[in-house]
Amino acid sequence: ETLLSEIVHNSGMDGLDLVASITKSDPEAEVKISVIQSLSFRMADSHVADVISTVDDDTFDLMYERGYLDEIDDTGIQERLAAARARVEERISPAERLQRILYVHDGGDHSAEISEFVATIDLGDNQDAHVGLIYEAHKQYSNAVSQGLLQRLLTGRTLFHGADDILAKSGVIVEDDELLAEILSVRERGNNRSEAAASVLGSVTVGKLIDALFGILDEINALSSYDEVLSTRYHSIREHIAHVPGSSLVTAILERSASASNEHVQELAELLVRRDTDGPRGRPILDELHSSIEDLATQWAVRLIADGDGAKRRQLSAVADLIGKFPSESLLPVLNRLHDDELRRYRAIRQQTLAERRRGAAANEADMYYLSSYERAFAAIKSTSTTTLMMTLLLDEFVGEHAAAVLTQQWIQENEPKKDRRFPMGVDFSRVEDMRQRRADNPADTCVEAEAIFEAVASLIGEDATEEQKKLAIKLAIRAVRLPHGERNEIIEKLLELTPQRSRADLVRNLVLSGETIPFAVVHGGIEEVLEAAKAQPWILDEGWQLKAWVELLPFTDRPDKLPEVIASLPQRQRDPFFLEGMLSACNSIHTVEMEDVVFKLAENDENFYNTRVWHEAIGRCGTASSVRRYLDLILEDKIDPNGRWYTTRTISELLKEHPEVREYVKDILKAGESPKIVFLAQIMVECADAETLLLLVELENRLERGFLSSRSVESVVVEHVPSAEWQNAFEAVPVPAIELRQTLLEMTTDGGPSDAAARILRIIDKNRDQNGAPEEEPRHPDLASGKPWPILETETAAS
């Protein structure tokens, strides 16, 4: 089989004639198939037809299934292909038939077949495989798959998780009361059929779904106590409305807007707000419908404000949330009116609560805090008008902090790179070094937002300032120092004196995030205050968050070297590495030799750090040769388990690639051959081997009688991966001359048997050369002058 294929690929017409003649008389089906494939590649159609004339139907069917004959322009072959196709189709399952359609790529339109398959296939016990095929089909025939799923839905067949997303993306819309009834009958969450049904509903049916929701809501509001059945039905319908097409929802809401009660207005606004418009499961509302939503928000806001106290604060807040979801500068005036009305009511409720000493109904209402909704909405409307408006609110005792928050958020979103923190945990200090450099380059750098906030702060901390004014000043300053704020040492020192311990930690944290280096005494003083307070209130240390807030700032002081000393002075429970994970993560943000010493010193003081994931990550992010060397030394001293779960051999190997001097250090240890960790060191060197290391590892394999080197590690020495000029994210394997390496390996060979490591590596190199080619200057034999045969043949081995 191999010989005939080689002749086909490397000969002229006489070779093709010879191969065809030999193959016709060969009884083996696989030989015929292999040769026919090779002949097809050479486009030798007449020779293919000649050989195929001797092939039986079973062999022909195999060739059809493998797709070798589709491009052969021969009437006889095409007729046999049609017959083979019919035979094969009779005995394969629907799933196999779909696989052939998807992977053969015959250029035909199979939309009808795919729709039929998707509509009728019994998912059964092999659901995962069938669903995988449907998703694969969707990549090539999205409309056909969508139509098939719609038929499954309408005919009552089972559906799978994600079918609703495929239908939603297709844009299919149906009006169907039976689907509505099915949705209304569902009580549990995650019903595949009902969610798929909701994903294709038109505006008329969606309107009926909203009416049903209103009916249940009215029943709930009429009750004096909680009803679990009604609540379950209510939330089930809301979950299904979250799946309906955006256009259907907006149209249905527009038709009900004018007659909606205040309670229903809140519900409609929440239905628009709670939609997940992003991600693969999103149900986006088209941009052309945003103007209709803006009109709704304006109409509802005007109506609710005009109703005075007849409209509830939560109803106005729902409209503010809607504006935040669909922000537009044109909505800023109406949002400001909503905000003014909320502020008026909130002030009145607070005054009433004080007068009643929190014993009346106003106390419960005062606890309902909606100003955060307005903050989010203002922050979403990014314009100079918003900035100007927020600056006028900074001195207000109730909304000044929110105004400062809006100014800060908008500046950060506009001026700092966005980070993908899908699962944010704790404070992100990753940009501290960048901000420090920025501040060092231009200490006077500031922004209009910070200037406005600090102006308000200065007016609030004068000699005659009340305690309430000082509290507001502190809240504003915490926001302001997060922004570029120039050189304001005097006022910041005064604020640090005025600010209570809990808020001071926030103030210092934002100073750190803006690029300031904090005096050690400030952070140490905060820690001591927490420990002192804990003597009277032990719960402070039990909860721990106040202490953590200060400890996490220790890496950013002007004396980071003091950090291990401070940690060592903490109570035993608070010295636990798991308690200090936030502080260790903060250490990852500072890449200096000083911080490297700190991280190692922590573990030197307490070996429990060696069992903490974040400590190992901190070492890895030091990124220096010294940190890698010290880490390896800890392994050699048995302080770190080299087979532990934190650092794999490949991770350490990657670090060695970056630091050749450390790699040489490991080589010296391997050459000495005395380390008890020699196996571990050999394993990490395998991943970053060069020619010298490869020879060293061959010696170790022979001495220790165990294998280390793999084909991949040998390839890294004799092949260079060069980025492809034609293909994105691809590379070309370019052979690297290895003449001296192969000569040395040949000298090291013994009998060529299983225990001959040098011979094994030479065979790997030869195989790689067969696959990727060899450099022109590299001879096939490693060293002819040596007189030593290569390859070492079994007969010679036996003779020896």
Short mmCIF file of N, CA, C and O in Angstrom, two decimals, residues 352-416:
data_model
loop_
_atom_site.label_atom_id
_atom_site.label_comp_id
_atom_site.label_asym_id
_atom_site.label_seq_id
_atom_site.Cartn_x
_atom_site.Cartn_y
_atom_site.Cartn_z
N GLN A 352 -40.07 63.84 58.87
CA GLN A 352 -41.17 63.22 59.62
C GLN A 352 -40.65 62.11 60.53
O GLN A 352 -41.11 61.96 61.68
N THR A 353 -39.70 61.35 60.03
CA THR A 353 -39.12 60.27 60.83
C THR A 353 -38.44 60.81 62.08
O THR A 353 -38.58 60.26 63.19
N LEU A 354 -37.71 61.91 61.93
CA LEU A 354 -37.05 62.53 63.08
C LEU A 354 -38.08 63.04 64.08
O LEU A 354 -37.91 62.92 65.30
N ALA A 355 -39.17 63.65 63.55
CA ALA A 355 -40.21 64.20 64.44
C ALA A 355 -40.91 63.09 65.21
O ALA A 355 -41.27 63.24 66.39
N GLU A 356 -41.10 61.94 64.54
CA GLU A 356 -41.81 60.82 65.18
C GLU A 356 -40.85 59.88 65.92
O GLU A 356 -41.30 58.88 66.49
N ARG A 357 -39.56 60.22 65.88
CA ARG A 357 -38.53 59.41 66.55
C ARG A 357 -38.60 57.95 66.11
O ARG A 357 -38.53 57.02 66.90
N ARG A 358 -38.78 57.78 64.80
CA ARG A 358 -38.77 56.49 64.13
C ARG A 358 -39.82 55.53 64.70
O ARG A 358 -39.63 54.31 64.74
N ARG A 359 -40.95 56.09 65.08
CA ARG A 359 -42.00 55.21 65.61
C ARG A 359 -43.21 55.15 64.71
O ARG A 359 -44.13 54.41 64.97
N GLY A 360 -43.25 55.92 63.63
CA GLY A 360 -44.40 55.94 62.75
C GLY A 360 -44.16 55.20 61.44
O GLY A 360 -43.12 54.58 61.22
N ALA A 361 -45.14 55.31 60.52
CA ALA A 361 -45.04 54.63 59.23
C ALA A 361 -43.93 55.21 58.37
O ALA A 361 -43.38 54.53 57.50
N ALA A 362 -43.62 56.50 58.62
CA ALA A 362 -42.58 57.14 57.81
C ALA A 362 -41.23 56.47 57.99
O ALA A 362 -40.39 56.51 57.08
N ALA A 363 -40.99 55.84 59.13
CA ALA A 363 -39.69 55.20 59.38
C ALA A 363 -39.44 54.09 58.37
O ALA A 363 -38.32 53.95 57.85
N ASN A 364 -40.47 53.28 58.08
CA ASN A 364 -40.31 52.21 57.11
C ASN A 364 -40.04 52.76 55.71
O ASN A 364 -39.21 52.24 54.97
N GLU A 365 -40.75 53.83 55.37
CA GLU A 365 -40.56 54.44 54.06
C GLU A 365 -39.18 55.07 53.93
O GLU A 365 -38.56 55.05 52.88
N ALA A 366 -38.68 55.63 55.04
CA ALA A 366 -37.35 56.25 55.01
C ALA A 366 -36.26 55.22 54.77
O ALA A 366 -35.20 55.54 54.23
N ASP A 367 -36.52 53.98 55.17
CA ASP A 367 -35.54 52.93 54.95
C ASP A 367 -35.47 52.48 53.49
O ASP A 367 -34.51 51.80 53.10
N MET A 368 -36.49 52.83 52.72
CA MET A 368 -36.49 52.50 51.29
C MET A 368 -35.67 53.55 50.56
O MET A 368 -36.10 54.69 50.40
N TYR A 369 -34.47 53.15 50.12
CA TYR A 369 -33.52 54.10 49.58
C TYR A 369 -33.42 53.92 48.06
O TYR A 369 -32.91 52.90 47.58
N TYR A 370 -33.94 54.88 47.33
CA TYR A 370 -33.98 54.78 45.88
C TYR A 370 -32.98 55.68 45.17
O TYR A 370 -32.88 55.66 43.94
N LEU A 371 -32.23 56.48 45.92
CA LEU A 371 -31.33 57.44 45.28
C LEU A 371 -30.24 56.74 44.46
O LEU A 371 -29.70 57.31 43.51
N SER A 372 -29.89 55.51 44.82
CA SER A 372 -28.88 54.78 44.05
C SER A 372 -29.34 54.52 42.61
O SER A 372 -28.52 54.49 41.69
N SER A 373 -30.65 54.34 42.42
CA SER A 373 -31.17 54.16 41.06
C SER A 373 -30.91 55.39 40.22
O SER A 373 -30.54 55.30 39.03
N TYR A 374 -31.10 56.55 40.82
CA TYR A 374 -30.87 57.79 40.08
C TYR A 374 -29.38 57.99 39.81
O TYR A 374 -29.00 58.49 38.74
N GLU A 375 -28.55 57.58 40.75
CA GLU A 375 -27.11 57.67 40.52
C GLU A 375 -26.71 56.84 39.30
O GLU A 375 -25.96 57.31 38.43
N ARG A 376 -27.22 55.61 39.21
CA ARG A 376 -26.89 54.76 38.07
C ARG A 376 -27.39 55.36 36.77
O ARG A 376 -26.71 55.30 35.73
N ALA A 377 -28.57 55.94 36.81
CA ALA A 377 -29.15 56.53 35.59
C ALA A 377 -28.34 57.74 35.13
O ALA A 377 -28.03 57.89 33.94
N PHE A 378 -27.99 58.62 36.06
CA PHE A 378 -27.17 59.78 35.70
C PHE A 378 -25.82 59.34 35.16
O PHE A 378 -25.30 59.90 34.19
N ALA A 379 -25.23 58.34 35.79
CA ALA A 379 -23.90 57.86 35.35
C ALA A 379 -23.97 57.29 33.93
O ALA A 379 -22.99 57.37 33.18
N ALA A 380 -25.12 56.72 33.55
CA ALA A 380 -25.25 56.12 32.22
C ALA A 380 -25.36 57.18 31.13
O ALA A 380 -25.04 56.90 29.97
N ILE A 381 -25.82 58.39 31.48
CA ILE A 381 -25.95 59.47 30.48
C ILE A 381 -24.66 60.26 30.47
O ILE A 381 -24.46 61.19 31.27
N LYS A 382 -23.78 59.92 29.57
CA LYS A 382 -22.45 60.52 29.53
C LYS A 382 -22.48 61.77 28.66
O LYS A 382 -22.50 61.68 27.42
N SER A 383 -22.48 62.92 29.29
CA SER A 383 -22.49 64.18 28.56
C SER A 383 -22.00 65.29 29.47
O SER A 383 -21.97 65.16 30.69
N THR A 384 -21.61 66.39 28.86
CA THR A 384 -21.17 67.55 29.65
C THR A 384 -22.33 68.11 30.46
O THR A 384 -22.11 68.69 31.54
N SER A 385 -23.54 67.94 29.96
CA SER A 385 -24.72 68.42 30.71
C SER A 385 -24.86 67.67 32.02
O SER A 385 -25.19 68.25 33.06
N THR A 386 -24.61 66.36 31.99
CA THR A 386 -24.66 65.57 33.22
C THR A 386 -23.58 66.04 34.19
O THR A 386 -23.82 66.19 35.39
N THR A 387 -22.38 66.27 33.67
CA THR A 387 -21.27 66.73 34.51
C THR A 387 -21.63 68.04 35.19
O THR A 387 -21.44 68.20 36.41
N THR A 388 -22.16 68.97 34.42
CA THR A 388 -22.53 70.28 34.98
C THR A 388 -23.60 70.14 36.05
O THR A 388 -23.52 70.76 37.12
N LEU A 389 -24.61 69.31 35.78
CA LEU A 389 -25.69 69.12 36.74
C LEU A 389 -25.17 68.50 38.03
O LEU A 389 -25.53 68.95 39.14
N MET A 390 -24.30 67.49 37.92
CA MET A 390 -23.79 66.83 39.12
C MET A 390 -22.96 67.80 39.97
O MET A 390 -22.99 67.75 41.20
N MET A 391 -22.25 68.70 39.33
CA MET A 391 -21.44 69.66 40.08
C MET A 391 -22.31 70.59 40.92
O MET A 391 -21.89 71.03 42.00
N THR A 392 -23.53 70.84 40.47
CA THR A 392 -24.43 71.72 41.24
C THR A 392 -25.02 71.01 42.46
O THR A 392 -25.58 71.66 43.34
N LEU A 393 -24.88 69.67 42.51
CA LEU A 393 -25.50 68.89 43.59
C LEU A 393 -24.50 68.45 44.66
O LEU A 393 -24.88 67.80 45.62
N LEU A 394 -23.24 68.81 44.50
CA LEU A 394 -22.21 68.28 45.39
C LEU A 394 -22.41 68.66 46.85
O LEU A 394 -22.03 67.90 47.75
N LEU A 395 -22.98 69.82 47.11
CA LEU A 395 -23.12 70.28 48.50
C LEU A 395 -24.42 69.81 49.15
O LEU A 395 -24.66 70.12 50.33
N ASP A 396 -25.24 69.07 48.42
CA ASP A 396 -26.50 68.59 49.00
C ASP A 396 -26.22 67.44 49.96
O ASP A 396 -25.52 66.48 49.63
N GLU A 397 -26.78 67.52 51.15
CA GLU A 397 -26.48 66.53 52.18
C GLU A 397 -26.93 65.12 51.82
O GLU A 397 -26.34 64.13 52.29
N PHE A 398 -27.97 64.99 50.99
CA PHE A 398 -28.48 63.67 50.65
C PHE A 398 -27.91 63.11 49.35
O PHE A 398 -27.71 61.90 49.23
N VAL A 399 -27.64 63.96 48.38
CA VAL A 399 -27.23 63.45 47.06
C VAL A 399 -25.84 63.91 46.67
O VAL A 399 -25.37 63.57 45.58
N GLY A 400 -25.15 64.65 47.53
CA GLY A 400 -23.81 65.11 47.19
C GLY A 400 -22.87 63.94 46.90
O GLY A 400 -22.11 63.97 45.92
N GLU A 401 -22.92 62.90 47.74
CA GLU A 401 -22.06 61.75 47.52
C GLU A 401 -22.40 61.06 46.20
O GLU A 401 -21.51 60.62 45.46
N HIS A 402 -23.69 60.94 45.88
CA HIS A 402 -24.10 60.32 44.62
C HIS A 402 -23.60 61.14 43.43
O HIS A 402 -23.15 60.57 42.42
N ALA A 403 -23.68 62.46 43.55
CA ALA A 403 -23.19 63.31 42.46
C ALA A 403 -21.69 63.11 42.25
O ALA A 403 -21.22 63.01 41.11
N ALA A 404 -20.95 63.04 43.35
CA ALA A 404 -19.50 62.81 43.24
C ALA A 404 -19.23 61.43 42.64
O ALA A 404 -18.29 61.26 41.84
N ALA A 405 -20.05 60.45 42.99
CA ALA A 405 -19.88 59.10 42.44
C ALA A 405 -20.10 59.10 40.93
O ALA A 405 -19.36 58.44 40.18
N VAL A 406 -21.10 59.83 40.46
CA VAL A 406 -21.37 59.91 39.02
C VAL A 406 -20.18 60.54 38.30
O VAL A 406 -19.72 60.04 37.28
N LEU A 407 -19.67 61.65 38.84
CA LEU A 407 -18.52 62.33 38.22
C LEU A 407 -17.32 61.38 38.16
O LEU A 407 -16.61 61.32 37.15
N THR A 408 -17.08 60.64 39.24
CA THR A 408 -15.93 59.74 39.29
C THR A 408 -16.10 58.58 38.31
O THR A 408 -15.18 58.26 37.55
N GLN A 409 -17.28 57.96 38.31
CA GLN A 409 -17.52 56.83 37.41
C GLN A 409 -17.35 57.23 35.95
O GLN A 409 -16.72 56.52 35.15
N GLN A 410 -17.93 58.37 35.60
CA GLN A 410 -17.87 58.77 34.20
C GLN A 410 -16.43 59.10 33.78
O GLN A 410 -16.01 58.78 32.66
N TRP A 411 -15.66 59.72 34.66
CA TRP A 411 -14.27 60.02 34.31
C TRP A 411 -13.48 58.73 34.11
O TRP A 411 -12.73 58.59 33.15
N ILE A 412 -13.66 57.77 35.02
CA ILE A 412 -12.93 56.50 34.93
C ILE A 412 -13.30 55.75 33.66
O ILE A 412 -12.43 55.24 32.94
N GLN A 413 -14.59 55.70 33.35
CA GLN A 413 -15.03 54.99 32.15
C GLN A 413 -14.49 55.63 30.88
O GLN A 413 -14.19 54.96 29.89
N GLU A 414 -14.32 56.93 30.91
CA GLU A 414 -13.86 57.66 29.74
C GLU A 414 -12.35 57.62 29.59
O GLU A 414 -11.83 57.63 28.46
N ASN A 415 -11.62 57.54 30.69
CA ASN A 415 -10.18 57.75 30.64
C ASN A 415 -9.31 56.55 31.02
O ASN A 415 -8.11 56.59 30.78
N GLU A 416 -9.90 55.52 31.59
CA GLU A 416 -9.09 54.37 31.98
C GLU A 416 -9.52 53.15 31.18
O GLU A 416 -10.69 53.00 30.84
#
